[in-house]
């Protein structure tokens, strides 16, 4: 199903209950997405994701389960442009806005994260404060299977991210990147 996970695990310096939080108002829509088989009824999935609070434009195709990680109202930080395709089991960390451009393709099991944490003292290396940064996937970009896009990254128009790549910095338009960390392998025709 489409899961809304609470990523704000700390309050007043203390670790809060990290249980999965599903907003009651959106619970039906969240559960309904999980009942549909992958690659079936993409328009219905788009409508359900829209009903959960995301900005999903006309003709966007949601091809499977989508996981929304972030605060209760996380879905409002997701914008999927017209004619975009989102594969199954994609994870969107929505502490900040994620914008998917017109005709962009997001492969199965891709993870796009907008939140990071600073390095803390030796007693707790993961600092309690979240630093959110938006992610933009421009028009026509293609992110391959199980790639990871880190906070603050902009993927340029028509770029391609190879399956399994870890993107830590911006990718220029019409560029092919691969690896961990992702590096430019080739320029693509415009």
CSV table of C-alpha atoms in Angstrom, one decimal:
chain,number,residue,atom,x,y,z
A,1,UNK,CA,0.0,0.0,0.0
A,2,UNK,CA,1.0,3.7,0.0
A,3,UNK,CA,2.5,4.2,3.4
A,4,UNK,CA,2.8,7.5,5.2
A,5,UNK,CA,5.8,7.1,7.5
A,6,UNK,CA,6.6,9.7,10.2
A,7,UNK,CA,10.3,10.9,9.8
A,8,UNK,CA,10.1,13.4,12.6
A,9,UNK,CA,11.5,11.0,15.2
A,10,UNK,CA,12.7,13.6,17.7
A,11,UNK,CA,10.8,16.0,19.8
A,12,UNK,CA,12.5,18.3,22.4
A,13,UNK,CA,15.7,16.2,22.0
A,14,UNK,CA,14.0,12.9,22.8
A,15,UNK,CA,13.4,10.0,20.6
A,16,UNK,CA,9.7,9.8,19.9
A,17,UNK,CA,7.7,6.7,19.0
A,18,UNK,CA,8.8,5.9,15.5
A,19,UNK,CA,5.6,3.9,14.7
A,20,UNK,CA,4.1,4.2,11.2
A,21,UNK,CA,1.6,7.1,11.2
A,22,UNK,CA,-1.3,6.9,8.8
A,23,UNK,CA,-3.5,10.0,8.7
A,24,UNK,CA,-7.0,8.8,9.4
A,25,UNK,CA,-8.5,11.1,6.8
A,26,UNK,CA,-6.4,9.6,4.1
A,27,UNK,CA,-6.4,6.0,5.4
A,28,UNK,CA,-8.9,4.7,2.9
A,29,UNK,CA,-6.9,6.1,-0.1
A,30,UNK,CA,-3.7,4.8,1.3
A,31,UNK,CA,-5.0,1.3,1.8
A,32,UNK,CA,-6.8,1.2,-1.6
A,33,UNK,CA,-3.5,1.8,-3.5
A,34,UNK,CA,-2.1,-1.4,-1.9
A,35,UNK,CA,-5.0,-3.5,-3.2
A,36,UNK,CA,-4.3,-2.8,-6.8
A,37,UNK,CA,-1.8,-5.1,-8.7
A,38,UNK,CA,1.4,-3.5,-10.0
A,39,UNK,CA,1.2,-2.0,-13.5
A,40,UNK,CA,-2.6,-2.1,-13.4
A,41,UNK,CA,-5.0,0.8,-13.3
A,42,UNK,CA,-2.4,3.7,-13.3
A,43,UNK,CA,-5.1,6.4,-13.6
A,44,UNK,CA,-6.9,5.0,-10.6
A,45,UNK,CA,-3.6,5.0,-8.6
A,46,UNK,CA,-3.1,8.6,-9.7
A,47,UNK,CA,-6.5,9.7,-8.4
A,48,UNK,CA,-6.0,7.9,-5.1
A,49,UNK,CA,-2.6,9.6,-4.6
A,50,UNK,CA,-4.2,12.9,-5.5
A,51,UNK,CA,-6.9,12.2,-2.9
A,52,UNK,CA,-4.2,11.5,-0.3
A,53,UNK,CA,-3.0,15.1,-0.9
A,54,UNK,CA,-0.4,14.9,-3.7
A,55,UNK,CA,-0.4,17.2,-6.7
A,56,UNK,CA,-0.7,14.6,-9.5
A,57,UNK,CA,-1.3,16.1,-12.9
A,58,UNK,CA,-3.3,14.7,-15.9
A,59,UNK,CA,-2.0,11.6,-17.6
A,60,UNK,CA,0.5,10.8,-14.9
A,61,UNK,CA,0.8,7.1,-14.4
A,62,UNK,CA,1.4,5.5,-11.0
A,63,UNK,CA,2.3,1.9,-11.8
A,64,UNK,CA,2.5,0.4,-8.3
A,65,UNK,CA,2.8,0.9,-4.6
A,66,UNK,CA,4.3,4.3,-3.5
A,67,UNK,CA,5.7,5.0,-0.1
A,68,UNK,CA,5.5,8.5,1.3
A,69,UNK,CA,8.0,9.1,4.2
A,70,UNK,CA,7.6,12.3,6.2
A,71,UNK,CA,5.2,14.2,8.5
A,72,UNK,CA,1.4,13.6,8.5
A,73,UNK,CA,0.8,16.0,5.6
A,74,UNK,CA,3.7,14.7,3.6
A,75,UNK,CA,1.7,14.1,0.4
A,76,UNK,CA,1.3,17.8,-0.1
A,77,UNK,CA,5.1,18.0,-0.9
A,78,UNK,CA,4.8,15.7,-3.9
A,79,UNK,CA,4.1,17.1,-7.4
A,80,UNK,CA,4.0,14.7,-10.3
A,81,UNK,CA,3.8,16.4,-13.7
A,82,UNK,CA,1.7,15.4,-16.7
A,83,UNK,CA,2.7,12.3,-18.6
A,84,UNK,CA,5.2,11.3,-15.9
A,85,UNK,CA,5.6,7.6,-15.0
A,86,UNK,CA,6.3,6.3,-11.5
A,87,UNK,CA,7.1,2.6,-11.2
A,88,UNK,CA,6.2,0.3,-8.3
A,89,UNK,CA,7.7,0.5,-4.8
A,90,UNK,CA,9.1,4.0,-5.2
A,91,UNK,CA,10.0,5.8,-1.9
A,92,UNK,CA,9.5,9.6,-1.7
A,93,UNK,CA,10.9,11.2,1.5
A,94,UNK,CA,8.7,14.3,1.7
A,95,UNK,CA,10.2,16.5,4.4
A,96,UNK,CA,10.6,19.1,1.6
A,97,UNK,CA,9.0,19.3,-1.9
A,98,UNK,CA,9.7,16.7,-4.7
A,99,UNK,CA,8.8,17.9,-8.2
A,100,UNK,CA,8.7,15.4,-11.0
A,101,UNK,CA,8.5,17.1,-14.4
A,102,UNK,CA,6.4,16.4,-17.5
A,103,UNK,CA,7.2,13.1,-19.1
A,104,UNK,CA,9.8,12.1,-16.5
A,105,UNK,CA,10.2,8.4,-15.7
A,106,UNK,CA,10.9,7.0,-12.2
A,107,UNK,CA,11.9,3.3,-12.3
A,108,UNK,CA,10.8,0.7,-9.8
A,109,UNK,CA,12.3,0.8,-6.2
A,110,UNK,CA,13.8,4.3,-6.7
A,111,UNK,CA,14.3,6.3,-3.5
A,112,UNK,CA,14.1,10.1,-3.6
A,113,UNK,CA,15.0,11.7,-0.2
A,114,UNK,CA,14.7,15.3,0.8
A,115,UNK,CA,15.9,15.1,4.4
A,116,UNK,CA,19.4,14.7,5.8
A,117,UNK,CA,20.8,14.8,9.3
A,118,UNK,CA,24.1,16.3,10.6
A,119,UNK,CA,26.8,14.3,12.2
A,120,UNK,CA,26.3,14.4,16.0
A,121,UNK,CA,28.5,13.6,19.0
A,122,UNK,CA,29.8,10.1,19.6
A,123,UNK,CA,26.9,9.3,22.0
A,124,UNK,CA,24.4,9.8,19.1
A,125,UNK,CA,26.0,10.2,15.7
A,126,UNK,CA,22.7,10.9,14.0
A,127,UNK,CA,21.8,14.4,15.0
A,128,UNK,CA,18.2,14.8,16.0
A,129,UNK,CA,17.6,17.8,13.7
A,130,UNK,CA,16.4,17.1,10.1
A,131,UNK,CA,17.8,19.4,7.3
A,132,UNK,CA,15.3,19.3,4.4
A,133,UNK,CA,16.2,20.2,0.8
A,134,UNK,CA,14.0,20.0,-2.2
A,135,UNK,CA,14.5,17.6,-5.1
A,136,UNK,CA,13.6,18.4,-8.7
A,137,UNK,CA,13.4,15.9,-11.6
A,138,UNK,CA,13.1,18.0,-14.8
A,139,UNK,CA,11.1,17.2,-17.9
A,140,UNK,CA,11.9,14.0,-19.7
A,141,UNK,CA,14.5,12.7,-17.2
A,142,UNK,CA,14.7,9.0,-16.6
A,143,UNK,CA,15.7,7.4,-13.2
A,144,UNK,CA,16.6,3.7,-13.5
A,145,UNK,CA,15.7,0.8,-11.2
A,146,UNK,CA,16.7,1.2,-7.5
A,147,UNK,CA,18.6,4.5,-8.0
A,148,UNK,CA,18.9,6.8,-5.0
A,149,UNK,CA,18.5,10.5,-5.3
A,150,UNK,CA,19.8,12.5,-2.3
A,151,UNK,CA,18.5,15.8,-0.8
A,152,UNK,CA,18.9,19.0,-2.8
A,153,UNK,CA,19.6,17.4,-6.1
A,154,UNK,CA,18.3,18.7,-9.5
A,155,UNK,CA,18.2,16.2,-12.3
A,156,UNK,CA,18.3,18.2,-15.6
A,157,UNK,CA,15.9,17.9,-18.5
A,158,UNK,CA,16.4,14.7,-20.5
A,159,UNK,CA,19.1,13.2,-18.3
A,160,UNK,CA,19.4,9.5,-17.5
A,161,UNK,CA,20.4,8.0,-14.2
A,162,UNK,CA,21.6,4.4,-14.5
A,163,UNK,CA,20.0,1.7,-12.4
A,164,UNK,CA,21.5,1.5,-8.9
A,165,UNK,CA,23.2,4.9,-9.1
A,166,UNK,CA,23.5,7.1,-6.1
A,167,UNK,CA,23.1,10.8,-7.1
A,168,UNK,CA,24.6,13.2,-4.6
A,169,UNK,CA,24.9,16.3,-6.8
A,170,UNK,CA,23.0,18.0,-9.6
A,171,UNK,CA,23.0,16.4,-13.0
A,172,UNK,CA,23.2,18.5,-16.1
A,173,UNK,CA,20.5,18.3,-18.9
A,174,UNK,CA,20.9,15.5,-21.4
A,175,UNK,CA,23.6,13.7,-19.4
A,176,UNK,CA,24.0,10.0,-18.6
A,177,UNK,CA,25.2,9.3,-15.1
A,178,UNK,CA,26.1,6.0,-13.3
A,179,UNK,CA,27.8,4.7,-10.2
A,180,UNK,CA,28.1,5.5,-6.5
A,181,UNK,CA,28.5,8.4,-6.3
A,182,UNK,CA,27.1,9.0,-9.8
A,183,UNK,CA,29.5,10.4,-12.3
A,184,UNK,CA,28.9,11.5,-15.9
A,185,UNK,CA,29.5,8.8,-18.4
A,186,UNK,CA,28.2,10.4,-21.6
A,187,UNK,CA,26.4,13.4,-23.1
A,188,UNK,CA,23.1,12.6,-24.7
A,189,UNK,CA,21.6,14.1,-27.8
A,190,UNK,CA,19.1,16.9,-27.2
